[in-house]
CSV table of N, CA, C and O in Angstrom, one decimal:
chain,number,residue,atom,x,y,z
A,1160,PHE,N,0.8,-1.6,-0.3
A,1160,PHE,CA,-0.1,-0.2,0.1
A,1160,PHE,C,1.2,1.4,-0.1
A,1160,PHE,O,0.3,2.3,-0.7
A,1161,PHE,N,2.2,0.7,0.3
A,1161,PHE,CA,2.8,2.4,0.3
A,1161,PHE,C,3.8,2.4,0.0
A,1161,PHE,O,4.8,1.0,0.1
A,1162,ARG,N,4.2,3.1,-0.9
A,1162,ARG,CA,5.7,3.0,-1.9
A,1162,ARG,C,6.4,4.2,-1.0
A,1162,ARG,O,7.6,4.4,-2.0
A,1163,ASP,N,5.9,5.2,-0.7
A,1163,ASP,CA,7.1,6.5,0.2
A,1163,ASP,C,7.5,6.2,1.3
A,1163,ASP,O,7.5,6.7,2.2
A,1164,VAL,N,7.9,5.1,1.4
A,1164,VAL,CA,8.7,4.3,3.1
A,1164,VAL,C,10.2,5.6,2.7
A,1164,VAL,O,10.6,5.5,2.0
A,1165,LYS,N,10.4,5.9,3.9
A,1165,LYS,CA,11.4,6.9,4.3
A,1165,LYS,C,12.7,5.6,5.7
A,1165,LYS,O,13.5,6.1,5.1
A,1166,ASP,N,11.2,5.2,6.4
A,1166,ASP,CA,12.3,4.8,7.2
A,1166,ASP,C,11.2,4.7,8.3
A,1166,ASP,O,10.0,4.7,8.2
A,1167,THR,N,12.1,2.9,8.9
A,1167,THR,CA,11.0,2.1,9.3
A,1167,THR,C,11.1,1.8,11.2
A,1167,THR,O,10.9,1.1,11.1
A,1168,THR,N,11.5,3.1,11.2
A,1168,THR,CA,12.5,2.9,12.8
A,1168,THR,C,10.9,3.3,13.1
A,1168,THR,O,9.8,4.3,13.1
A,1169,GLY,N,10.9,2.4,14.1
A,1169,GLY,CA,9.5,2.6,15.1
A,1169,GLY,C,8.2,1.9,15.0
A,1169,GLY,O,7.0,1.9,15.1
A,1170,ALA,N,7.8,1.5,13.6
A,1170,ALA,CA,6.8,1.0,12.7
A,1170,ALA,C,6.4,-0.1,13.6
A,1170,ALA,O,5.2,0.0,14.2
A,1171,GLY,N,7.3,-0.6,13.7
A,1171,GLY,CA,6.9,-2.0,14.5
A,1171,GLY,C,6.3,-1.6,15.7
A,1171,GLY,O,4.7,-1.9,16.9
A,1172,ASP,N,6.4,-0.4,16.7
A,1172,ASP,CA,6.5,-0.2,18.5
A,1172,ASP,C,4.3,0.8,17.3
A,1172,ASP,O,3.8,0.5,18.6
A,1173,ALA,N,4.2,1.5,16.7
A,1173,ALA,CA,3.2,1.8,16.4
A,1173,ALA,C,2.5,0.9,16.2
A,1173,ALA,O,1.0,0.9,16.2
A,1174,PHE,N,2.6,-0.9,15.0
A,1174,PHE,CA,1.8,-1.8,14.9
A,1174,PHE,C,1.3,-2.1,16.2
A,1174,PHE,O,0.0,-2.1,16.5
A,1175,TYR,N,2.4,-2.2,17.2
A,1175,TYR,CA,1.9,-2.9,18.6
A,1175,TYR,C,0.7,-1.8,19.5
A,1175,TYR,O,-0.3,-2.9,20.3
A,1176,GLY,N,1.1,-0.3,19.5
A,1176,GLY,CA,0.3,0.4,20.5
A,1176,GLY,C,-1.0,0.6,19.8
A,1176,GLY,O,-1.9,0.6,20.6
A,1177,ILE,N,-0.6,0.6,18.4
A,1177,ILE,CA,-2.9,0.9,17.8
A,1177,ILE,C,-2.9,-0.4,18.2
A,1177,ILE,O,-4.6,-0.9,18.9
A,1178,SER,N,-2.6,-1.6,17.9
A,1178,SER,CA,-3.5,-3.3,18.1
A,1178,SER,C,-4.0,-3.4,19.7
A,1178,SER,O,-5.0,-4.0,19.9
A,1179,THR,N,-3.0,-3.2,20.6
A,1179,THR,CA,-3.4,-2.9,21.7
A,1179,THR,C,-4.4,-2.6,21.8
A,1179,THR,O,-5.4,-3.1,22.8
A,1180,LEU,N,-5.0,-1.0,21.7
A,1180,LEU,CA,-6.1,-0.4,21.9
A,1180,LEU,C,-6.9,-0.8,21.4
A,1180,LEU,O,-8.0,-0.9,21.7
A,1181,LEU,N,-7.0,-1.9,20.0
A,1181,LEU,CA,-8.0,-2.2,19.2
A,1181,LEU,C,-8.3,-3.4,20.0
A,1181,LEU,O,-9.5,-3.9,20.0
A,1182,THR,N,-7.3,-4.3,20.9
A,1182,THR,CA,-7.7,-5.2,21.4
A,1182,THR,C,-8.3,-5.3,22.8
A,1182,THR,O,-9.5,-5.5,23.0
A,1183,LYS,N,-8.2,-4.3,23.5
A,1183,LYS,CA,-8.7,-3.4,24.3
A,1183,LYS,C,-10.5,-3.0,24.6
A,1183,LYS,O,-11.1,-3.0,25.2
A,1184,ASN,N,-10.6,-2.6,22.8
A,1184,ASN,CA,-11.7,-2.6,22.2
A,1184,ASN,C,-12.8,-3.3,21.9
A,1184,ASN,O,-13.5,-3.3,21.1
A,1185,LYS,N,-11.8,-4.5,21.7
A,1185,LYS,CA,-12.6,-5.9,21.6
A,1185,LYS,C,-13.1,-5.6,19.5
A,1185,LYS,O,-14.3,-6.1,19.6
A,1186,VAL,N,-12.4,-5.0,19.1
A,1186,VAL,CA,-11.8,-5.2,17.6
A,1186,VAL,C,-11.6,-6.5,16.7
A,1186,VAL,O,-11.1,-7.0,17.2
A,1187,ASP,N,-12.4,-6.7,16.0
A,1187,ASP,CA,-12.4,-8.3,15.5
A,1187,ASP,C,-10.6,-7.9,14.9
A,1187,ASP,O,-10.1,-7.5,14.4
A,1188,SER,N,-10.6,-9.4,14.9
A,1188,SER,CA,-9.3,-9.6,14.7
A,1188,SER,C,-8.6,-8.9,13.5
A,1188,SER,O,-7.6,-9.1,13.2
A,1189,ASP,N,-9.5,-9.7,11.9
A,1189,ASP,CA,-8.8,-9.1,10.7
A,1189,ASP,C,-8.7,-7.4,10.8
A,1189,ASP,O,-7.6,-7.5,9.8
A,1190,LEU,N,-10.1,-7.1,10.8
A,1190,LEU,CA,-10.0,-5.2,11.3
A,1190,LEU,C,-8.6,-4.9,12.2
A,1190,LEU,O,-8.1,-3.7,11.7
A,1191,LEU,N,-8.8,-5.5,12.9
A,1191,LEU,CA,-7.4,-5.3,13.8
A,1191,LEU,C,-5.8,-4.8,13.2
A,1191,LEU,O,-5.1,-4.1,13.2
A,1192,LEU,N,-5.7,-6.9,12.9
A,1192,LEU,CA,-4.5,-7.1,12.1
A,1192,LEU,C,-4.4,-5.5,10.7
A,1192,LEU,O,-3.3,-5.0,10.6
A,1193,PHE,N,-5.6,-5.0,9.8
A,1193,PHE,CA,-5.5,-4.2,8.5
A,1193,PHE,C,-5.3,-3.4,9.2
A,1193,PHE,O,-4.4,-1.8,8.8
A,1194,ILE,N,-6.4,-2.9,10.3
A,1194,ILE,CA,-5.7,-1.0,10.8
A,1194,ILE,C,-4.6,-0.5,11.2
A,1194,ILE,O,-3.8,0.3,11.1
A,1195,SER,N,-4.1,-2.1,11.9
A,1195,SER,CA,-3.0,-1.8,12.8
A,1195,SER,C,-1.6,-1.8,11.4
A,1195,SER,O,-0.8,-1.0,11.6
A,1196,ASN,N,-1.6,-2.3,10.1
A,1196,ASN,CA,-0.7,-2.7,9.3
A,1196,ASN,C,-0.9,-1.1,9.0
A,1196,ASN,O,0.2,-0.5,8.4
A,1197,CYS,N,-1.9,-0.3,8.7
A,1197,CYS,CA,-2.2,0.9,7.7
A,1197,CYS,C,-1.5,1.7,8.4
A,1197,CYS,O,-0.8,2.4,8.2
A,1198,TYR,N,-1.3,1.8,9.6
A,1198,TYR,CA,-1.1,2.7,10.8
A,1198,TYR,C,0.4,2.9,10.9
A,1198,TYR,O,1.4,3.2,10.8
A,1199,ALA,N,1.0,1.3,10.5
A,1199,ALA,CA,2.6,1.3,11.0
A,1199,ALA,C,2.7,1.5,9.5
A,1199,ALA,O,4.1,2.2,9.4
A,1200,GLY,N,2.3,1.4,7.9
A,1200,GLY,CA,2.8,1.9,6.7
A,1200,GLY,C,3.2,3.8,7.0
A,1200,GLY,O,3.8,4.0,6.5
A,1201,LEU,N,1.6,4.1,8.1
A,1201,LEU,CA,1.9,5.4,7.7
A,1201,LEU,C,3.0,6.1,8.0
A,1201,LEU,O,3.6,6.9,7.9
A,1202,LYS,N,3.3,5.3,9.2
A,1202,LYS,CA,4.6,6.1,10.3
A,1202,LYS,C,5.7,6.1,9.2
A,1202,LYS,O,6.6,6.1,9.3
A,1203,CYS,N,5.6,4.6,8.6
A,1203,CYS,CA,7.1,4.6,7.5
A,1203,CYS,C,7.2,5.2,6.7
A,1203,CYS,O,8.1,5.6,6.0
A,1204,GLN,N,6.2,6.3,6.5
A,1204,GLN,CA,6.5,7.8,5.5
A,1204,GLN,C,7.2,9.1,5.9
A,1204,GLN,O,7.6,9.6,5.3
A,1205,TYR,N,7.1,9.0,7.7
A,1205,TYR,CA,8.3,9.6,8.4
A,1205,TYR,C,9.7,9.5,8.4
A,1205,TYR,O,10.0,8.5,9.1
A,1206,LEU,N,10.0,10.5,8.4
A,1206,LEU,CA,11.8,10.4,8.7
A,1206,LEU,C,12.0,10.4,10.3
A,1206,LEU,O,12.1,11.9,10.3
A,1207,ALA,N,12.6,9.6,10.7
A,1207,ALA,CA,13.2,9.5,12.3
A,1207,ALA,C,11.6,10.5,13.1
A,1207,ALA,O,12.5,11.1,14.3
A,1208,ASN,N,11.3,9.5,13.1
A,1208,ASN,CA,10.1,10.5,14.1
A,1208,ASN,C,9.7,12.0,14.1
A,1208,ASN,O,9.3,12.4,15.1
A,1209,LYS,N,10.3,12.6,12.8
A,1209,LYS,CA,9.6,14.0,12.9
A,1209,LYS,C,8.8,14.5,12.7
A,1209,LYS,O,7.9,15.5,13.2
A,1210,GLU,N,7.3,13.2,12.2
A,1210,GLU,CA,6.5,13.9,12.5
A,1210,GLU,C,5.4,12.8,12.8
A,1210,GLU,O,5.4,11.6,13.6
A,1211,THR,N,4.2,13.2,13.5
A,1211,THR,CA,3.3,11.6,13.8
A,1211,THR,C,2.5,11.3,13.0
A,1211,THR,O,1.8,12.4,11.8
A,1212,THR,N,2.1,10.1,13.2
A,1212,THR,CA,0.5,10.0,12.0
A,1212,THR,C,-0.7,10.3,12.9
A,1212,THR,O,-0.6,9.8,13.9
A,1213,SER,N,-1.6,11.0,12.6
A,1213,SER,CA,-2.9,11.2,13.0
A,1213,SER,C,-3.7,10.2,12.5
A,1213,SER,O,-3.5,9.8,11.4
A,1214,ILE,N,-5.3,10.8,13.1
A,1214,ILE,CA,-6.2,10.0,13.0
A,1214,ILE,C,-7.2,10.1,11.8
A,1214,ILE,O,-7.4,8.9,11.0
A,1215,VAL,N,-6.9,11.5,11.7
A,1215,VAL,CA,-7.2,11.7,10.7
A,1215,VAL,C,-6.4,10.6,9.0
A,1215,VAL,O,-7.4,10.5,8.2
A,1216,ASP,N,-5.1,11.0,9.2
A,1216,ASP,CA,-3.9,10.7,7.8
A,1216,ASP,C,-4.6,9.1,7.9
A,1216,ASP,O,-4.8,8.3,7.1
A,1217,LEU,N,-4.9,8.6,9.3
A,1217,LEU,CA,-5.3,7.2,9.2
A,1217,LEU,C,-6.8,6.5,8.3
A,1217,LEU,O,-6.7,5.8,7.3
A,1218,LYS,N,-7.9,8.0,8.3
A,1218,LYS,CA,-8.9,7.6,8.6
A,1218,LYS,C,-9.1,7.3,6.6
A,1218,LYS,O,-9.2,6.4,5.8
A,1219,ARG,N,-8.1,8.6,6.1
A,1219,ARG,CA,-7.5,8.9,5.0
A,1219,ARG,C,-7.1,7.6,4.2
A,1219,ARG,O,-7.2,7.3,3.3
A,1220,CYS,N,-6.2,7.0,4.7
A,1220,CYS,CA,-5.2,5.4,4.4
A,1220,CYS,C,-6.6,4.8,3.7
A,1220,CYS,O,-7.0,4.0,3.1
A,1221,ILE,N,-7.6,4.5,4.7
A,1221,ILE,CA,-8.6,3.3,5.0
A,1221,ILE,C,-9.2,3.3,3.6
A,1221,ILE,O,-9.5,2.8,2.6
A,1222,ASN,N,-9.7,4.8,3.9
A,1222,ASN,CA,-10.3,5.1,2.9
A,1222,ASN,C,-10.1,5.1,1.5
A,1222,ASN,O,-11.1,4.6,0.6
A,1223,SER,N,-9.1,4.9,1.4
A,1223,SER,CA,-8.5,5.8,-0.1
A,1223,SER,C,-8.5,3.9,-0.4
A,1223,SER,O,-8.2,3.6,-2.2
A,1224,ILE,N,-8.1,3.0,0.4
A,1224,ILE,CA,-8.0,1.4,-0.2
A,1224,ILE,C,-9.3,0.8,-0.3
A,1224,ILE,O,-9.0,0.4,-1.3
A,1225,PHE,N,-10.6,1.3,0.6
A,1225,PHE,CA,-12.0,0.6,0.1
A,1225,PHE,C,-12.6,1.4,-1.2
A,1225,PHE,O,-13.5,1.4,-1.6
A,1226,MET,N,-11.9,2.8,-1.7
A,1226,MET,CA,-12.4,3.8,-2.8
A,1226,MET,C,-11.9,3.4,-4.0
A,1226,MET,O,-11.3,3.0,-4.2
C-alpha cells in the first residue's frame, strides 16, 4: 500500500501500540490487523519520528484503499 517509505524505525512500535488499543476495545481480529498495518505503514512515511501519524491520516488511508 505504501510506496514512499522513508524510515521503518518505530513501525513495530506503532503496530503494537494501536493493536493494543484495538484489542482492548474488542475489535475483530481481521480488522485489527488491517488497521494496525495501515498505521505502521503510515509511520514509515516520516523520517526519524519528525512527524506523527494522525487519526485523520489513518482514516484517509483506509478510505483510499476501499474507494
